[in-house]
Amino acid sequence: MSILFENCDLLLRGEDGVYSTLHGFLGVRGDTIDYIGTEKPTGEYEEHKSMEHKLLMPGLINCHNHSPMVLLRGVGSGLPLQEWLFDKVFPIEDRLVPEDIAAGSRLAILEMLASGTTSFSDMYFFPAETVAAVAEAGMKANISRCVQCFDENQTVEQNTQIPQSVELFEKYHNAENGRIRIDFSIHAEYTCKPHIVRAYSELCKAHGGRMHIHLSETQREVNECIARYGKSPVAWFEELGTLDSPTAAAHCVAVSDEDIAILKRHGVNVIHNPTSNLKLGSGFAPVRKLMDAGVNLALGTDGAASNNNLDMFEEMHLADIMPCGYRHDPTEVSSAEVLDMATVNGARLQGRSDTGVLAVGKKADIIALDLDKPHLYPNFDTPALLTCAAHSSDVVLTMVDGKILYENGEYKTLDREKVFYEARAAVKRLYA
Ligand SMILES: [Zn+2]
């Protein structure tokens, strides 16, 4: 399949991180961008799309999600993290069956495709169901089965989640032409035990896997970890060997300068989740400090139960303005840096060097926004237009690996009615 997008604005990123726009043409052949230019290319394309007043940009990458948690949207609102998680969320999660995960993953994918997300990183239960949903939908995802342990007497051999996680990796890593990648995952310091973390981290390294964890989300988590082990969660994971694999660490709200030095030393990727941190009252991640230290910073929504949606445009908006507000400095974070977080930095975190920017030779993971809207005119600063003025409802097209998955409200791969029917059945079952 080949498609030529004609007469559109294209969001391009220079090697120096400076964004610019070009009015012209973008060609897609197979799963790859094969032409970008102001002149119409001479090669033949099977399909031509006139994109007047539309802007093409790289698809957004949601680097921290628990996609089936859309079924828990709104559960436990108003509670701090520990109470929200242990008193409200865990009891419902104990009732989840694979059908719920299948339904929740598909509902989440509908939401993500319509709001311009082309790839996400997921950490949850029954992940083979999420793998099947992503395969059917045509999206990209780094999926993991998270490991937990609440019993210090449990041996490594008795932990059932570790073999499930390894089996998932062996079965599905790089499936669907690499669209699906499998990560390793430890839920958090406070939901696991050191001997399990050490053994599982060694397995991750031996498999050449990537690790996805929650890290230093609140000051309370850090204080309790110091009381238990005499060190911060960052230092704890470092000592147990977790950070020896490429690691994606969600939150990092309560990190010290020493923690940041450890994160940098191990090349840990940090996922900033501003909405979740605000909603649960967790605080403000030190984004400028992390970026100045050279830490790769990506962006995520977290699960819908603590957000309460999967809208990366909202996440970009908060990531742009929130640090400027709390630091009393409008230059704290730039819109271009936020665009990087949501695209190219996310691709790096997921281990996908072939996406995250519009460039010839890169995978065609592209979204189109309709600029013919009152709230998008005039445009003197495209990065700021995208992070501070655009809404996810401006997305009119979502393409992954050269295939259009969503266009003008229509889903091309998933049956919207069927997804809703199954989601309603799951909600009825869960909350009966
Ligand atoms: Zn999370």
Coordinates of C-alpha atoms and ligand atoms in Angstrom, one line a residue:
M1 CA 0.0 0.0 0.0
S2 CA 1.2 3.5 -0.7
I3 CA -0.3 6.9 0.1
L4 CA 0.6 10.4 -0.8
F5 CA -0.6 13.1 1.6
E6 CA -0.9 16.3 -0.4
N7 CA -0.8 20.0 0.5
C8 CA -0.4 19.6 4.2
D9 CA 1.7 21.2 6.9
L10 CA 4.4 18.8 8.2
L11 CA 5.9 19.1 11.6
L12 CA 9.6 18.4 11.2
R13 CA 12.3 18.2 13.9
G14 CA 15.9 19.2 13.2
E15 CA 18.9 17.3 14.7
D16 CA 19.3 20.2 17.1
G17 CA 15.8 19.7 18.5
V18 CA 14.3 22.7 16.8
Y19 CA 10.9 22.2 15.2
S20 CA 9.8 23.7 12.0
T21 CA 6.9 23.3 9.5
L22 CA 7.0 22.7 5.8
H23 CA 4.0 23.0 3.5
G24 CA 4.1 20.2 1.0
F25 CA 3.8 16.4 0.5
L26 CA 4.5 13.3 2.5
G27 CA 4.7 9.9 0.9
V28 CA 4.2 6.6 2.6
R29 CA 5.2 3.3 1.0
G30 CA 4.5 0.1 2.9
D31 CA 5.1 0.9 6.6
T32 CA 7.7 3.6 5.9
I33 CA 7.8 7.4 5.1
D34 CA 9.5 7.5 1.7
Y35 CA 9.1 11.2 0.7
I36 CA 8.9 14.6 2.3
G37 CA 9.1 17.7 0.2
T38 CA 7.5 20.9 -1.1
E39 CA 7.2 19.5 -4.7
K40 CA 4.9 16.7 -5.7
P41 CA 7.0 13.6 -6.0
T42 CA 7.3 11.9 -9.4
G43 CA 6.7 8.3 -8.1
E44 CA 3.3 6.6 -8.3
Y45 CA 1.1 6.3 -5.2
E46 CA -2.0 4.1 -5.0
E47 CA -3.9 6.6 -2.9
H48 CA -3.8 10.4 -2.7
K49 CA -5.2 12.4 0.2
S50 CA -5.7 16.1 0.0
M51 CA -4.8 17.5 3.4
E52 CA -5.5 21.2 3.0
H53 CA -5.5 22.9 6.5
K54 CA -4.3 19.7 8.1
L55 CA -1.0 19.3 10.1
L56 CA 0.8 16.0 10.0
M57 CA 3.0 15.2 13.0
P58 CA 4.5 12.1 14.6
G59 CA 2.0 9.9 16.6
L60 CA 2.1 10.4 20.3
I61 CA 3.7 7.8 22.6
N62 CA 2.0 7.2 25.9
C63 CA 4.9 5.7 27.9
H64 CA 3.1 4.8 31.1
N65 CA -0.3 3.2 31.0
H66 CA -2.4 0.4 32.6
S67 CA -4.8 0.4 29.7
P68 CA -7.5 -2.0 31.1
M69 CA -7.9 0.4 34.0
V70 CA -10.3 2.4 31.8
L71 CA -12.8 0.0 33.4
L72 CA -11.9 1.6 36.8
R73 CA -12.3 5.2 35.5
G74 CA -13.4 7.3 38.5
V75 CA -12.9 4.7 41.2
G76 CA -11.7 6.1 44.5
S77 CA -11.5 9.7 43.4
G78 CA -10.2 12.1 46.1
L79 CA -8.0 9.6 47.8
P80 CA -4.2 9.8 48.2
L81 CA -2.1 7.1 46.3
Q82 CA -1.8 4.5 49.1
E83 CA -5.4 4.5 50.1
W84 CA -6.6 4.8 46.5
L85 CA -4.5 1.8 45.5
F86 CA -4.8 -0.5 48.5
D87 CA -8.4 0.2 49.6
K88 CA -10.2 0.9 46.3
V89 CA -8.2 -0.4 43.3
F90 CA -6.6 -3.7 44.5
P91 CA -10.0 -5.2 45.6
I92 CA -11.5 -4.6 42.2
E93 CA -8.4 -5.8 40.4
D94 CA -8.6 -9.1 42.4
R95 CA -11.9 -9.7 40.5
L96 CA -10.5 -9.2 37.0
V97 CA -10.7 -12.0 34.6
P98 CA -9.1 -12.2 31.1
E99 CA -12.4 -11.1 29.4
D100 CA -12.2 -7.9 31.4
I101 CA -8.7 -7.2 30.2
A102 CA -9.7 -7.9 26.6
A103 CA -12.6 -5.5 26.9
G104 CA -10.7 -2.8 28.8
S105 CA -7.7 -2.9 26.4
R106 CA -9.9 -2.5 23.4
L107 CA -11.9 0.4 25.0
A108 CA -8.5 2.1 25.9
I109 CA -7.3 1.6 22.3
L110 CA -10.4 3.3 20.9
E111 CA -9.7 6.2 23.2
M112 CA -6.0 6.4 22.3
L113 CA -6.4 6.1 18.5
A114 CA -9.0 8.9 18.5
S115 CA -6.7 11.1 20.6
G116 CA -3.6 10.7 18.4
T117 CA -1.6 8.0 20.3
T118 CA 0.1 5.5 18.1
S119 CA 2.1 3.6 20.7
F120 CA 1.9 2.9 24.5
S121 CA 3.7 1.2 27.3
D122 CA 1.5 -1.0 29.4
M123 CA 1.9 -2.7 32.8
Y124 CA -0.9 -5.0 33.9
F125 CA -2.4 -8.4 34.5
F126 CA -3.4 -11.1 31.8
P127 CA -1.2 -9.2 29.3
A128 CA -1.7 -11.7 26.5
E129 CA -5.2 -10.2 26.2
T130 CA -3.7 -6.8 25.7
V131 CA -1.2 -8.3 23.2
A132 CA -4.2 -9.7 21.2
A133 CA -6.1 -6.3 21.3
V134 CA -3.0 -4.4 20.1
A135 CA -2.4 -7.0 17.4
E136 CA -6.0 -6.7 16.2
A137 CA -6.1 -2.9 16.3
G138 CA -2.7 -2.4 14.5
M139 CA -1.2 -0.2 17.2
K140 CA 2.2 -0.4 18.8
A141 CA 2.8 -1.2 22.4
N142 CA 5.5 -2.3 24.9
I143 CA 3.5 -4.7 27.1
S144 CA 4.5 -6.2 30.4
R145 CA 3.2 -8.5 33.1
C146 CA 4.1 -6.8 36.4
V147 CA 5.6 -8.7 39.2
Q148 CA 4.5 -8.2 42.8
C149 CA 5.2 -9.9 46.1
F150 CA 3.7 -9.1 49.5
D151 CA 5.0 -12.2 51.4
E152 CA 8.7 -12.1 52.4
N153 CA 8.6 -15.9 52.9
Q154 CA 7.6 -16.5 49.3
T155 CA 10.5 -18.1 47.4
V156 CA 11.5 -17.0 43.9
E157 CA 10.2 -20.4 42.7
Q158 CA 6.8 -19.9 44.4
N159 CA 6.2 -16.6 42.6
T160 CA 3.9 -17.3 39.7
Q161 CA 4.2 -13.9 38.0
I162 CA 7.9 -14.3 37.1
P163 CA 7.4 -17.3 34.8
Q164 CA 4.3 -15.6 33.3
S165 CA 6.3 -12.6 32.5
V166 CA 9.2 -14.6 31.0
E167 CA 6.8 -16.7 29.0
L168 CA 5.1 -13.6 27.6
F169 CA 8.5 -12.3 26.5
E170 CA 9.5 -15.5 24.8
K171 CA 6.1 -15.8 23.1
Y172 CA 5.4 -12.2 21.9
H173 CA 8.5 -10.1 22.0
N174 CA 8.8 -8.4 18.5
A175 CA 5.5 -10.0 17.4
E176 CA 3.5 -8.3 14.6
N177 CA 6.6 -7.2 12.7
G178 CA 8.0 -5.5 15.9
R179 CA 4.8 -3.5 16.6
I180 CA 4.5 -5.5 19.8
R181 CA 7.4 -5.5 22.2
I182 CA 7.4 -7.2 25.6
D183 CA 9.0 -5.5 28.6
F184 CA 9.8 -6.9 32.1
S185 CA 8.1 -5.1 34.9
I186 CA 8.2 -4.7 38.7
H187 CA 5.2 -2.8 40.1
A188 CA 7.1 -0.8 42.8
E189 CA 9.4 -1.1 45.8
Y190 CA 6.5 -1.1 48.2
T191 CA 4.7 -3.9 46.4
C192 CA 7.7 -6.3 46.0
K193 CA 10.4 -8.0 48.1
P194 CA 14.2 -7.6 47.5
H195 CA 15.0 -11.3 46.8
I196 CA 12.2 -11.4 44.1
V197 CA 13.4 -8.1 42.6
R198 CA 17.0 -9.3 42.5
A199 CA 16.2 -12.7 40.8
Y200 CA 13.8 -11.2 38.4
S201 CA 16.1 -8.3 37.5
E202 CA 18.8 -10.9 36.6
L203 CA 16.3 -12.7 34.4
C204 CA 15.5 -9.4 32.6
K205 CA 19.2 -8.8 32.0
A206 CA 19.8 -12.3 30.8
H207 CA 17.0 -12.0 28.3
G208 CA 18.2 -8.6 27.1
G209 CA 14.9 -7.1 28.2
R210 CA 13.7 -3.7 29.1
M211 CA 12.3 -3.0 32.6
H212 CA 9.2 -0.9 33.5
I213 CA 8.7 0.2 37.1
H214 CA 6.9 2.7 39.3
L215 CA 9.6 4.8 41.1
S216 CA 9.6 7.4 43.9
E217 CA 6.0 8.4 43.1
T218 CA 5.5 10.1 46.5
Q219 CA 7.5 11.4 49.4
R220 CA 5.7 8.8 51.6
E221 CA 7.0 6.0 49.4
V222 CA 10.5 7.3 49.8
N223 CA 10.2 7.8 53.6
E224 CA 8.9 4.3 54.1
C225 CA 11.6 2.7 51.9
I226 CA 14.3 4.6 53.8
A227 CA 12.7 3.3 57.1
R228 CA 12.6 -0.3 55.7
Y229 CA 16.0 -0.5 53.9
G230 CA 17.9 2.7 54.9
K231 CA 18.0 3.9 51.3
S232 CA 15.8 5.6 48.7
P233 CA 13.8 3.4 46.2
V234 CA 16.2 4.6 43.4
A235 CA 19.2 3.4 45.4
W236 CA 17.3 0.2 46.4
F237 CA 16.6 -0.8 42.7
E238 CA 20.2 0.1 41.8
E239 CA 21.6 -2.2 44.4
L240 CA 19.3 -5.1 43.4
G241 CA 20.5 -4.8 39.7
T242 CA 17.2 -3.6 38.2
L243 CA 18.7 -0.5 36.6
D244 CA 21.3 -2.6 34.8
S245 CA 18.7 -3.2 32.1
P246 CA 17.3 -0.3 30.1
T247 CA 14.7 0.9 32.5
A248 CA 11.6 3.1 32.2
A249 CA 10.7 4.6 35.6
A250 CA 7.3 6.1 36.0
H251 CA 6.9 9.3 38.1
C252 CA 10.2 10.1 39.9
V253 CA 8.4 12.9 41.8
A254 CA 10.4 12.5 45.0
V255 CA 14.0 12.1 43.8
S256 CA 17.0 13.7 45.4
D257 CA 20.1 15.0 43.6
E258 CA 21.8 11.7 44.5
D259 CA 18.9 9.8 43.0
I260 CA 19.1 11.8 39.8
A261 CA 22.8 11.0 39.5
I262 CA 22.0 7.3 39.8
L263 CA 19.3 7.6 37.1
K264 CA 21.7 9.3 34.8
R265 CA 24.5 6.9 35.5
H266 CA 22.3 3.9 34.5
G267 CA 20.6 5.7 31.5
V268 CA 17.2 5.3 33.2
N269 CA 14.3 6.8 31.2
V270 CA 11.8 8.7 33.3
I271 CA 8.1 9.0 32.5
H272 CA 6.5 12.2 33.6
N273 CA 2.8 11.8 34.4
P274 CA 1.6 15.3 35.4
T275 CA -2.1 14.6 35.6
S276 CA -1.8 11.5 37.7
N277 CA 0.7 13.2 40.1
L278 CA -1.7 16.2 40.5
K279 CA -4.8 14.1 40.8
L280 CA -3.4 11.8 43.5
G281 CA -1.7 14.7 45.2
S282 CA 1.7 13.1 44.7
G283 CA 3.4 16.4 43.8
F284 CA 5.6 17.8 41.0
A285 CA 8.4 15.9 39.3
P286 CA 11.7 17.9 39.0
V287 CA 11.5 17.9 35.2
R288 CA 14.1 20.6 34.6
K289 CA 16.6 19.0 36.9
L290 CA 16.1 15.6 35.3
M291 CA 16.5 17.1 31.8
D292 CA 19.5 19.2 32.8
A293 CA 21.1 16.0 34.2
G294 CA 20.7 14.4 30.7
V295 CA 17.9 12.0 31.7
N296 CA 15.6 11.0 28.9
L297 CA 12.2 12.3 29.9
A298 CA 9.0 10.8 28.3
L299 CA 5.4 11.4 29.0
G300 CA 2.5 9.2 30.1
T301 CA -1.1 9.3 31.3
D302 CA -0.8 6.5 33.9
G303 CA -4.0 4.4 34.1
A304 CA -7.3 6.1 33.5
A305 CA -8.3 5.5 37.2
S306 CA -5.9 8.2 38.3
N307 CA -6.2 10.6 35.4
N308 CA -9.2 10.0 34.4
N309 CA -8.5 9.6 30.6
L310 CA -5.7 8.7 28.2
D311 CA -5.5 12.0 26.5
M312 CA -1.8 12.9 25.6
F313 CA -2.8 16.4 24.5
E314 CA -3.9 17.2 28.0
E315 CA -0.7 15.6 29.3
M316 CA 1.4 17.8 27.0
H317 CA -0.5 20.9 28.1
L318 CA 0.1 20.2 31.8
A319 CA 3.8 19.2 31.1
D320 CA 4.3 22.5 29.4
I321 CA 2.6 24.9 31.9
M322 CA 2.8 23.2 35.2
P323 CA 6.6 23.4 35.9
C324 CA 6.5 27.1 34.8
G325 CA 3.9 27.8 37.4
Y326 CA 5.4 26.0 40.4
R327 CA 8.9 27.3 39.6
H328 CA 7.6 30.9 38.9
D329 CA 9.6 30.8 35.6
P330 CA 7.9 30.7 32.1
T331 CA 11.1 29.4 30.6
E332 CA 11.2 26.3 32.9
V333 CA 10.1 23.9 30.1
S334 CA 9.6 24.8 26.4
S335 CA 6.9 23.5 24.1
A336 CA 9.5 21.9 21.9
E337 CA 10.8 19.9 24.9
V338 CA 7.3 18.8 25.7
L339 CA 6.8 17.7 22.1
D340 CA 10.0 15.7 22.4
M341 CA 8.7 14.0 25.5
A342 CA 5.5 12.9 23.8
T343 CA 7.3 11.7 20.6
V344 CA 11.0 11.1 20.0
N345 CA 11.9 10.6 23.7
G346 CA 9.1 8.1 24.1
A347 CA 10.3 6.2 21.1
R348 CA 13.8 6.0 22.7
L349 CA 12.3 4.8 25.9
Q350 CA 10.4 2.0 24.1
G351 CA 13.6 1.0 22.2
R352 CA 12.1 2.1 18.9
S353 CA 14.7 4.1 17.1
D354 CA 12.7 3.9 13.8
T355 CA 9.9 6.2 14.9
G356 CA 9.0 9.4 16.8
V357 CA 9.7 11.9 14.0
L358 CA 8.5 12.6 10.5
A359 CA 11.6 11.7 8.3
V360 CA 12.2 9.7 5.2
G361 CA 13.1 6.1 6.2
K362 CA 11.2 6.3 9.5
K363 CA 8.1 4.2 10.2
A364 CA 4.9 5.9 9.1
D365 CA 3.4 6.5 12.6
I366 CA 1.6 9.7 11.8
I367 CA -1.4 11.7 13.1
A368 CA -3.2 14.5 11.3
L369 CA -4.8 17.5 13.0
D370 CA -7.5 19.7 11.5
L371 CA -6.1 23.3 11.9
D372 CA -9.3 24.9 10.5
K373 CA -10.6 25.6 14.0
P374 CA -11.1 28.9 15.8
H375 CA -8.9 27.9 18.7
L376 CA -6.0 27.1 16.3
Y377 CA -5.8 30.5 14.5
P378 CA -3.5 32.4 14.1
N379 CA -0.4 30.3 14.6
F380 CA 2.8 32.1 15.5
D381 CA 4.4 29.2 17.3
T382 CA 3.6 25.6 16.2
P383 CA 5.0 23.7 19.2
A384 CA 3.0 26.0 21.5
L385 CA 0.0 25.6 19.3
L386 CA 0.2 21.8 19.7
T387 CA 0.9 21.7 23.4
C388 CA -1.2 24.7 24.7
A389 CA -4.0 25.2 22.2
A390 CA -4.8 22.0 20.4
H391 CA -7.3 19.4 21.7
S392 CA -7.2 15.7 21.1
S393 CA -10.5 16.2 19.3
D394 CA -8.6 18.0 16.6
V395 CA -7.1 14.6 15.5
V396 CA -8.7 13.5 12.3
L397 CA -6.4 10.6 11.3
T398 CA -4.1 8.1 13.1
M399 CA -1.8 5.9 11.1
V400 CA 0.6 3.2 12.4
D401 CA 3.2 1.5 10.2
G402 CA 1.6 3.0 7.1
K403 CA -1.9 1.8 7.9
I404 CA -4.8 4.1 8.7
L405 CA -6.4 2.9 11.9
Y406 CA -8.7 5.9 12.6
E407 CA -10.1 8.5 10.3
N408 CA -12.7 11.2 10.9
G409 CA -14.4 9.4 13.8
E410 CA -14.2 6.0 12.1
Y411 CA -12.2 3.0 13.3
K412 CA -10.8 0.8 10.5
T413 CA -9.7 -2.2 12.5
L414 CA -11.9 -2.4 15.6
D415 CA -15.7 -2.7 15.7
R416 CA -16.7 0.2 18.0
E417 CA -20.1 -1.2 18.9
K418 CA -18.6 -4.6 19.8
V419 CA -16.0 -3.0 22.0
F420 CA -18.6 -1.0 23.8
Y421 CA -20.8 -4.1 24.2
E422 CA -18.0 -6.0 25.8
A423 CA -16.9 -3.1 27.9
R424 CA -20.4 -2.8 29.3
A425 CA -20.5 -6.5 30.1
A426 CA -17.2 -6.3 31.9
V427 CA -18.3 -3.3 34.0
K428 CA -21.5 -5.1 34.9
R429 CA -19.6 -8.2 35.9
L430 CA -17.0 -6.3 37.9
Y431 CA -19.4 -4.0 39.8
A432 CA -22.3 -6.4 40.3
Ligands
ZN1 ZN 1.2 3.6 37.0

